[in-house]
Coordinates of C-alpha atoms in Angstrom, one line a residue:
M1 CA -10.4 -17.3 3.1
L2 CA -12.9 -14.9 1.6
F3 CA -10.1 -12.6 0.4
R4 CA -8.3 -15.6 -1.2
S5 CA -11.4 -16.6 -3.1
A6 CA -12.1 -13.0 -4.2
A7 CA -8.5 -12.4 -5.3
A8 CA -8.1 -15.6 -7.3
P9 CA -9.8 -14.3 -10.5
L10 CA -7.7 -11.1 -10.4
L11 CA -4.5 -13.1 -10.6
R12 CA -5.5 -14.6 -13.9
L13 CA -6.2 -11.3 -15.7
P14 CA -4.2 -10.7 -18.9
A15 CA -1.4 -8.1 -18.6
T16 CA -3.3 -5.7 -20.8
G17 CA -6.6 -6.1 -19.0
A18 CA -8.6 -2.9 -19.0
G19 CA -10.2 -3.9 -15.7
L20 CA -6.9 -4.3 -13.9
R21 CA -5.7 -1.0 -15.4
A22 CA -8.8 0.8 -14.1
L23 CA -8.5 -0.8 -10.7
L24 CA -4.8 0.2 -10.3
Q25 CA -5.6 3.7 -11.6
W26 CA -8.6 4.1 -9.3
G27 CA -7.2 2.4 -6.1
A28 CA -3.4 2.8 -6.0
Y29 CA -2.1 5.2 -8.6
P30 CA -4.6 8.0 -9.2
S31 CA -1.9 10.5 -10.4
L32 CA 0.2 8.1 -12.5
Q33 CA -0.3 6.8 -16.0
V34 CA -1.0 3.0 -15.7
D35 CA 0.3 1.8 -19.0
D36 CA 1.2 -1.7 -20.3
A37 CA 4.7 -1.4 -18.6
V38 CA 3.1 -0.8 -15.2
L39 CA 0.7 -3.7 -15.7
A40 CA 3.6 -6.0 -16.6
Q41 CA 5.4 -5.1 -13.4
F42 CA 2.5 -6.4 -11.4
L43 CA 1.5 -9.4 -13.5
T44 CA 4.8 -10.8 -14.9
P45 CA 5.7 -12.5 -11.6
L46 CA 2.2 -14.1 -11.5
H47 CA 3.0 -16.0 -14.7
E48 CA 6.2 -17.5 -13.3
P49 CA 5.9 -21.1 -11.9
G50 CA 4.2 -20.8 -8.5
G51 CA 3.6 -17.1 -8.8
S52 CA -0.2 -17.1 -8.5
E53 CA 0.0 -19.5 -5.6
A54 CA 2.6 -17.3 -3.8
A55 CA 0.5 -14.2 -4.4
L56 CA -2.7 -15.9 -3.0
A57 CA -0.8 -17.1 0.0
A58 CA 0.6 -13.6 0.7
A59 CA -2.9 -12.1 0.3
G60 CA -4.4 -14.6 2.6
A61 CA -1.8 -13.9 5.3
L62 CA -2.5 -10.1 5.3
T63 CA -5.2 -10.3 8.0
A64 CA -3.1 -12.4 10.4
D65 CA -0.1 -10.3 9.7
A66 CA -2.0 -7.1 10.5
R67 CA -3.3 -8.5 13.8
R68 CA 0.2 -9.5 14.9
L69 CA 1.5 -6.1 13.8
Y70 CA -1.1 -4.1 15.8
G71 CA -0.5 -6.4 18.8
N72 CA 3.2 -5.4 18.8
L73 CA 3.1 -1.7 18.1
A74 CA 2.7 -0.6 21.7
A75 CA 6.3 -1.8 22.2
V76 CA 7.8 0.5 19.5
R77 CA 9.8 3.3 21.0
Q78 CA 11.9 4.3 18.0
P79 CA 11.1 7.5 16.0
T80 CA 8.3 6.5 13.6
L81 CA 6.9 8.1 10.5
A82 CA 3.7 6.8 9.0
I83 CA 3.2 8.0 5.4
W84 CA -0.2 7.9 3.8
G85 CA -1.7 8.9 0.5
G86 CA -4.7 11.2 0.8
R87 CA -6.3 9.5 -2.2
D88 CA -5.5 5.9 -1.2
R89 CA -8.5 3.7 -1.8
V90 CA -6.7 0.5 -0.9
L91 CA -6.1 1.7 2.7
P92 CA -8.1 5.0 2.9
P93 CA -6.7 7.6 5.3
H94 CA -9.2 6.8 8.0
H95 CA -7.3 3.6 8.6
A96 CA -4.5 5.8 10.0
D97 CA -6.7 6.5 13.0
R98 CA -6.2 2.9 14.3
L99 CA -2.4 3.2 13.7
R100 CA -2.3 6.6 15.5
Q101 CA -3.9 4.9 18.6
A102 CA -1.3 2.1 18.5
L103 CA 1.6 4.5 17.8
P104 CA 0.8 7.6 19.8
H105 CA 4.4 8.9 19.5
A106 CA 4.6 8.5 15.7
R107 CA 4.5 11.4 13.3
F108 CA 2.0 11.1 10.5
A109 CA 2.3 12.7 7.1
V110 CA -0.4 12.6 4.4
E111 CA 0.3 13.6 0.8
P112 CA -3.2 14.8 -0.4
A113 CA -2.7 14.0 -4.1
S114 CA -1.2 10.6 -3.7
G115 CA -2.9 7.2 -3.8
H116 CA -1.6 4.0 -2.2
C117 CA 2.0 4.6 -3.2
P118 CA 3.1 8.1 -2.2
M119 CA 6.7 7.2 -2.8
E120 CA 5.9 6.6 -6.5
D121 CA 3.2 9.3 -6.9
S122 CA 5.1 12.1 -5.2
P123 CA 8.8 11.0 -4.8
L124 CA 10.1 14.5 -4.0
W125 CA 7.5 15.0 -1.2
F126 CA 8.3 11.5 0.1
A127 CA 12.0 12.1 0.1
R128 CA 11.5 15.4 2.1
Q129 CA 9.5 13.5 4.7
L130 CA 12.3 10.9 5.1
A131 CA 14.9 13.7 5.2
G132 CA 13.0 15.3 8.1
V133 CA 13.0 12.1 10.1
F134 CA 16.7 11.5 9.4
A135 CA 17.6 15.1 10.4
A136 CA 15.7 14.8 13.7
T137 CA 17.4 11.6 14.7

């Protein structure tokens, strides 16, 4: 519930809000330009009927979903690649330690210059990581 109450004001920010732009630039996209088009991609769905409520419900479910996920990871036997951004401030790289314990057979790849979304920050690097997994299977 604490997360829901903290996130609620963020869902009402205007699409050109300097605060949200700075938050995205700092936390998720340190190497991309966060312009009005990027902001609109995040905020347009919130202005649709039920959009804010759906976003709050999803945010509130994150903790329970994470608990269920970690509880089931020991059963994973498929080849697994965990990709992390070295500059991710949403889920900093030290969070990978818990995932490593739960998935001891997984391969971990960290892109040092990326934030929360290495697939967007460094798409070529990301594609190479996936190609390596596909080539090995």
